[in-house]
């Protein structure tokens, strides 16, 4: 309600921004987080991009349109244009858009659970974990959702495929119940939860 009262804009600082996006997704409101990350007017990540940013700014108002050619810059004593604070949103991007998460100490078990949203129709994510490279790549094509994952050696992974037809999920052209290295954990109304071993998999499902 607070975010909606601000016309779906951020009002957070260094500490709150990182946690806000993660918590929204954890309580089932990734739709709100997607609106925040896709905003293009002030204050937002998109606003900075629209005004020439190629890195993450320290302040939402580090630069704002002004009367002169250069606009209005804030105090250079605290106005970095390459700063980690708001860049911490990358964790949300990796875990929610890419869907890559850690489900056990040292990535002994990995969680792949992308949450598509907004205007995004495809995404790729890689993470070089202590166990090896973890890869997630998904694409929406009409009414089909396709997810390719790579799980490093000596690990297992829980893969959550968003779908309205959880019993019809396929892996490399075979139903998951007959796919090698795949075990069906649960089949719900909006997702199929699978357990897989190390290796590469290509899942497809009805949206």
mmCIF file of C-alpha atoms in Angstrom:
data_model
loop_
_atom_site.group_PDB
_atom_site.id
_atom_site.type_symbol
_atom_site.label_atom_id
_atom_site.label_comp_id
_atom_site.label_asym_id
_atom_site.label_seq_id
_atom_site.Cartn_x
_atom_site.Cartn_y
_atom_site.Cartn_z
ATOM 1 C CA UNK A 1 0.000 0.000 0.000
ATOM 2 C CA UNK A 2 2.911 2.324 0.759
ATOM 3 C CA UNK A 3 4.446 1.654 -2.646
ATOM 4 C CA UNK A 4 1.100 2.100 -4.387
ATOM 5 C CA UNK A 5 0.588 5.414 -2.583
ATOM 6 C CA UNK A 6 3.832 6.563 -4.237
ATOM 7 C CA UNK A 7 2.531 5.590 -7.686
ATOM 8 C CA UNK A 8 4.594 2.375 -7.635
ATOM 9 C CA UNK A 9 7.910 4.092 -6.967
ATOM 10 C CA UNK A 10 10.749 3.450 -4.546
ATOM 11 C CA UNK A 11 11.260 5.529 -1.422
ATOM 12 C CA UNK A 12 14.114 3.475 0.038
ATOM 13 C CA UNK A 13 17.770 4.216 0.707
ATOM 14 C CA UNK A 14 20.927 2.118 0.874
ATOM 15 C CA UNK A 15 19.715 -0.472 3.378
ATOM 16 C CA UNK A 16 16.063 -0.817 2.421
ATOM 17 C CA UNK A 17 16.327 -1.160 -1.346
ATOM 18 C CA UNK A 18 18.089 -4.532 -1.346
ATOM 19 C CA UNK A 19 15.731 -6.062 1.219
ATOM 20 C CA UNK A 20 12.587 -4.533 -0.283
ATOM 21 C CA UNK A 21 12.909 -6.348 -3.595
ATOM 22 C CA UNK A 22 13.796 -9.703 -1.996
ATOM 23 C CA UNK A 23 10.983 -9.504 0.558
ATOM 24 C CA UNK A 24 8.394 -8.575 -2.060
ATOM 25 C CA UNK A 25 9.224 -11.758 -3.973
ATOM 26 C CA UNK A 26 9.301 -13.902 -0.840
ATOM 27 C CA UNK A 27 5.776 -12.808 0.123
ATOM 28 C CA UNK A 28 4.455 -13.536 -3.360
ATOM 29 C CA UNK A 29 4.481 -9.966 -4.671
ATOM 30 C CA UNK A 30 7.073 -10.216 -7.410
ATOM 31 C CA UNK A 31 4.570 -8.292 -9.531
ATOM 32 C CA UNK A 32 5.276 -5.209 -7.410
ATOM 33 C CA UNK A 33 9.042 -5.743 -7.606
ATOM 34 C CA UNK A 34 8.800 -6.078 -11.391
ATOM 35 C CA UNK A 35 6.928 -2.754 -11.577
ATOM 36 C CA UNK A 36 9.658 -1.105 -9.504
ATOM 37 C CA UNK A 37 12.502 -2.403 -11.633
ATOM 38 C CA UNK A 38 10.793 -1.500 -14.916
ATOM 39 C CA UNK A 39 9.914 2.081 -13.970
ATOM 40 C CA UNK A 40 11.573 4.679 -16.172
ATOM 41 C CA UNK A 41 10.619 7.880 -14.372
ATOM 42 C CA UNK A 42 12.072 9.350 -11.182
ATOM 43 C CA UNK A 43 13.022 7.771 -8.800
ATOM 44 C CA UNK A 44 14.014 4.471 -10.371
ATOM 45 C CA UNK A 45 16.816 2.491 -11.952
ATOM 46 C CA UNK A 46 15.151 3.069 -15.293
ATOM 47 C CA UNK A 47 15.268 6.838 -14.797
ATOM 48 C CA UNK A 48 19.048 6.721 -14.508
ATOM 49 C CA UNK A 49 19.310 4.518 -17.602
ATOM 50 C CA UNK A 50 17.045 6.875 -19.545
ATOM 51 C CA UNK A 51 19.432 9.669 -18.623
ATOM 52 C CA UNK A 52 22.627 7.966 -19.735
ATOM 53 C CA UNK A 53 23.627 5.741 -16.814
ATOM 54 C CA UNK A 54 25.835 2.769 -17.686
ATOM 55 C CA UNK A 55 26.504 1.919 -14.033
ATOM 56 C CA UNK A 56 24.567 2.147 -10.765
ATOM 57 C CA UNK A 57 24.380 5.601 -9.200
ATOM 58 C CA UNK A 58 24.845 6.248 -5.491
ATOM 59 C CA UNK A 59 21.742 8.442 -5.283
ATOM 60 C CA UNK A 60 18.388 8.404 -7.008
ATOM 61 C CA UNK A 61 18.786 12.151 -7.437
ATOM 62 C CA UNK A 62 22.509 12.135 -8.310
ATOM 63 C CA UNK A 63 21.455 13.916 -11.462
ATOM 64 C CA UNK A 64 18.077 15.418 -12.253
ATOM 65 C CA UNK A 65 16.967 17.452 -15.264
ATOM 66 C CA UNK A 66 17.717 21.143 -14.856
ATOM 67 C CA UNK A 67 17.742 24.369 -16.754
ATOM 68 C CA UNK A 68 21.237 23.963 -18.201
ATOM 69 C CA UNK A 69 22.708 21.422 -20.594
ATOM 70 C CA UNK A 70 24.277 19.316 -17.857
ATOM 71 C CA UNK A 71 21.221 19.289 -15.609
ATOM 72 C CA UNK A 72 21.566 19.461 -11.829
ATOM 73 C CA UNK A 73 24.313 17.402 -10.200
ATOM 74 C CA UNK A 74 24.261 16.837 -6.446
ATOM 75 C CA UNK A 75 27.159 17.417 -4.057
ATOM 76 C CA UNK A 76 30.206 15.584 -5.515
ATOM 77 C CA UNK A 77 31.257 14.650 -1.977
ATOM 78 C CA UNK A 78 28.506 11.998 -1.995
ATOM 79 C CA UNK A 79 27.471 11.428 -5.551
ATOM 80 C CA UNK A 80 29.290 8.448 -7.016
ATOM 81 C CA UNK A 81 28.096 7.197 -10.388
ATOM 82 C CA UNK A 82 29.420 3.677 -9.794
ATOM 83 C CA UNK A 83 28.186 2.489 -6.414
ATOM 84 C CA UNK A 84 27.232 -0.847 -4.859
ATOM 85 C CA UNK A 85 24.277 0.264 -2.714
ATOM 86 C CA UNK A 86 21.448 0.342 -5.242
ATOM 87 C CA UNK A 87 23.424 -2.168 -7.302
ATOM 88 C CA UNK A 88 22.588 -4.718 -4.595
ATOM 89 C CA UNK A 89 19.372 -5.236 -6.569
ATOM 90 C CA UNK A 90 21.464 -7.695 -8.585
ATOM 91 C CA UNK A 91 20.760 -10.328 -5.939
ATOM 92 C CA UNK A 92 17.042 -9.974 -6.680
ATOM 93 C CA UNK A 93 17.766 -10.091 -10.411
ATOM 94 C CA UNK A 94 19.886 -13.244 -10.081
ATOM 95 C CA UNK A 95 17.425 -15.029 -7.773
ATOM 96 C CA UNK A 96 14.109 -13.851 -9.234
ATOM 97 C CA UNK A 97 14.743 -13.158 -12.907
ATOM 98 C CA UNK A 98 17.524 -15.696 -13.379
ATOM 99 C CA UNK A 99 16.030 -17.918 -10.710
ATOM 100 C CA UNK A 100 19.399 -19.031 -9.278
ATOM 101 C CA UNK A 101 19.493 -19.553 -5.516
ATOM 102 C CA UNK A 102 21.382 -21.467 -2.841
ATOM 103 C CA UNK A 103 19.358 -24.128 -1.044
ATOM 104 C CA UNK A 104 22.104 -25.622 1.171
ATOM 105 C CA UNK A 105 25.484 -24.599 2.579
ATOM 106 C CA UNK A 106 28.178 -24.394 -0.090
ATOM 107 C CA UNK A 107 25.654 -24.892 -2.889
ATOM 108 C CA UNK A 108 25.351 -28.599 -2.093
ATOM 109 C CA UNK A 109 21.760 -28.147 -3.248
ATOM 110 C CA UNK A 110 20.807 -25.435 -5.689
ATOM 111 C CA UNK A 111 17.418 -23.865 -6.317
ATOM 112 C CA UNK A 112 16.367 -22.808 -9.802
ATOM 113 C CA UNK A 113 13.064 -20.940 -9.619
ATOM 114 C CA UNK A 114 12.701 -18.099 -12.133
ATOM 115 C CA UNK A 115 9.727 -15.777 -11.698
ATOM 116 C CA UNK A 116 8.959 -14.208 -15.086
ATOM 117 C CA UNK A 117 7.174 -10.895 -15.026
ATOM 118 C CA UNK A 118 6.872 -7.410 -16.422
ATOM 119 C CA UNK A 119 7.685 -7.078 -20.104
ATOM 120 C CA UNK A 120 10.600 -9.537 -20.035
ATOM 121 C CA UNK A 121 10.173 -12.555 -22.329
ATOM 122 C CA UNK A 122 13.639 -14.133 -21.917
ATOM 123 C CA UNK A 123 16.567 -14.073 -19.516
ATOM 124 C CA UNK A 124 19.928 -15.746 -18.925
ATOM 125 C CA UNK A 125 21.827 -16.064 -15.676
ATOM 126 C CA UNK A 126 25.169 -17.652 -14.749
ATOM 127 C CA UNK A 127 26.735 -18.011 -11.327
ATOM 128 C CA UNK A 128 30.246 -19.310 -10.759
ATOM 129 C CA UNK A 129 29.699 -21.126 -7.464
ATOM 130 C CA UNK A 130 32.273 -22.966 -5.375
ATOM 131 C CA UNK A 131 30.875 -26.162 -6.923
ATOM 132 C CA UNK A 132 31.126 -24.925 -10.489
ATOM 133 C CA UNK A 133 29.089 -22.917 -12.975
ATOM 134 C CA UNK A 134 25.318 -22.771 -12.473
ATOM 135 C CA UNK A 135 23.348 -21.705 -15.533
ATOM 136 C CA UNK A 136 19.727 -20.783 -16.026
ATOM 137 C CA UNK A 137 18.154 -19.592 -19.268
ATOM 138 C CA UNK A 138 14.451 -19.176 -19.965
ATOM 139 C CA UNK A 139 12.227 -17.945 -22.758
ATOM 140 C CA UNK A 140 8.522 -17.373 -23.269
ATOM 141 C CA UNK A 141 7.216 -18.234 -26.735
ATOM 142 C CA UNK A 142 3.477 -17.663 -27.107
ATOM 143 C CA UNK A 143 1.935 -20.025 -24.550
ATOM 144 C CA UNK A 144 5.091 -22.053 -23.909
ATOM 145 C CA UNK A 145 7.705 -21.564 -21.197
ATOM 146 C CA UNK A 146 11.149 -23.031 -21.879
ATOM 147 C CA UNK A 147 13.836 -23.366 -19.210
ATOM 148 C CA UNK A 148 17.387 -24.643 -19.721
ATOM 149 C CA UNK A 149 19.547 -25.294 -16.656
ATOM 150 C CA UNK A 150 23.051 -26.576 -15.988
ATOM 151 C CA UNK A 151 23.858 -28.009 -12.559
ATOM 152 C CA UNK A 152 27.533 -28.560 -11.591
ATOM 153 C CA UNK A 153 29.011 -31.948 -10.542
ATOM 154 C CA UNK A 154 28.421 -33.403 -7.075
ATOM 155 C CA UNK A 155 25.319 -31.304 -6.442
ATOM 156 C CA UNK A 156 21.565 -31.625 -6.670
ATOM 157 C CA UNK A 157 19.009 -28.992 -7.552
ATOM 158 C CA UNK A 158 15.380 -28.186 -6.939
ATOM 159 C CA UNK A 159 13.876 -26.786 -10.133
ATOM 160 C CA UNK A 160 10.570 -24.928 -10.003
ATOM 161 C CA UNK A 161 8.952 -24.632 -13.429
ATOM 162 C CA UNK A 162 6.165 -22.015 -13.578
ATOM 163 C CA UNK A 163 3.275 -23.590 -15.469
ATOM 164 C CA UNK A 164 -0.490 -23.928 -15.519
ATOM 165 C CA UNK A 165 -0.110 -27.602 -16.556
ATOM 166 C CA UNK A 166 2.288 -29.113 -14.047
ATOM 167 C CA UNK A 167 1.640 -32.697 -15.136
ATOM 168 C CA UNK A 168 2.540 -31.854 -18.740
ATOM 169 C CA UNK A 169 6.088 -30.618 -18.152
ATOM 170 C CA UNK A 170 8.604 -32.038 -20.607
ATOM 171 C CA UNK A 171 12.378 -32.491 -20.457
ATOM 172 C CA UNK A 172 14.203 -32.858 -23.773
ATOM 173 C CA UNK A 173 10.967 -33.944 -25.420
ATOM 174 C CA UNK A 174 9.992 -36.527 -22.771
ATOM 175 C CA UNK A 175 7.530 -36.163 -19.942
ATOM 176 C CA UNK A 176 9.429 -35.478 -16.727
ATOM 177 C CA UNK A 177 8.219 -38.713 -15.149
ATOM 178 C CA UNK A 178 10.188 -40.561 -17.825
ATOM 179 C CA UNK A 179 13.169 -38.190 -18.001
ATOM 180 C CA UNK A 180 16.558 -39.417 -16.839
ATOM 181 C CA UNK A 181 17.876 -37.754 -13.696
ATOM 182 C CA UNK A 182 14.586 -36.009 -12.884
ATOM 183 C CA UNK A 183 12.255 -36.705 -9.959
ATOM 184 C CA UNK A 184 8.867 -35.024 -9.559
ATOM 185 C CA UNK A 185 8.543 -33.590 -6.058
ATOM 186 C CA UNK A 186 5.141 -31.940 -6.449
ATOM 187 C CA UNK A 187 2.721 -30.746 -9.105
ATOM 188 C CA UNK A 188 0.664 -27.705 -8.171
ATOM 189 C CA UNK A 189 -1.780 -25.383 -9.962
ATOM 190 C CA UNK A 190 0.909 -22.879 -10.954
ATOM 191 C CA UNK A 191 4.219 -24.763 -10.860
ATOM 192 C CA UNK A 192 5.956 -28.118 -11.003
ATOM 193 C CA UNK A 193 8.694 -28.788 -8.454
ATOM 194 C CA UNK A 194 11.395 -31.163 -9.663
ATOM 195 C CA UNK A 195 14.611 -32.584 -8.239
ATOM 196 C CA UNK A 196 17.544 -33.124 -10.585
ATOM 197 C CA UNK A 197 21.147 -34.250 -10.379
ATOM 198 C CA UNK A 198 24.161 -32.632 -11.994
ATOM 199 C CA UNK A 199 24.027 -32.106 -15.727
ATOM 200 C CA UNK A 200 22.107 -30.064 -18.283
ATOM 201 C CA UNK A 201 18.344 -30.119 -18.735
ATOM 202 C CA UNK A 202 15.844 -28.508 -21.095
ATOM 203 C CA UNK A 203 12.344 -28.166 -19.705
ATOM 204 C CA UNK A 204 9.254 -26.954 -21.511
ATOM 205 C CA UNK A 205 5.763 -26.376 -20.202
ATOM 206 C CA UNK A 206 2.513 -24.643 -20.925
ATOM 207 C CA UNK A 207 2.364 -21.167 -19.382
#
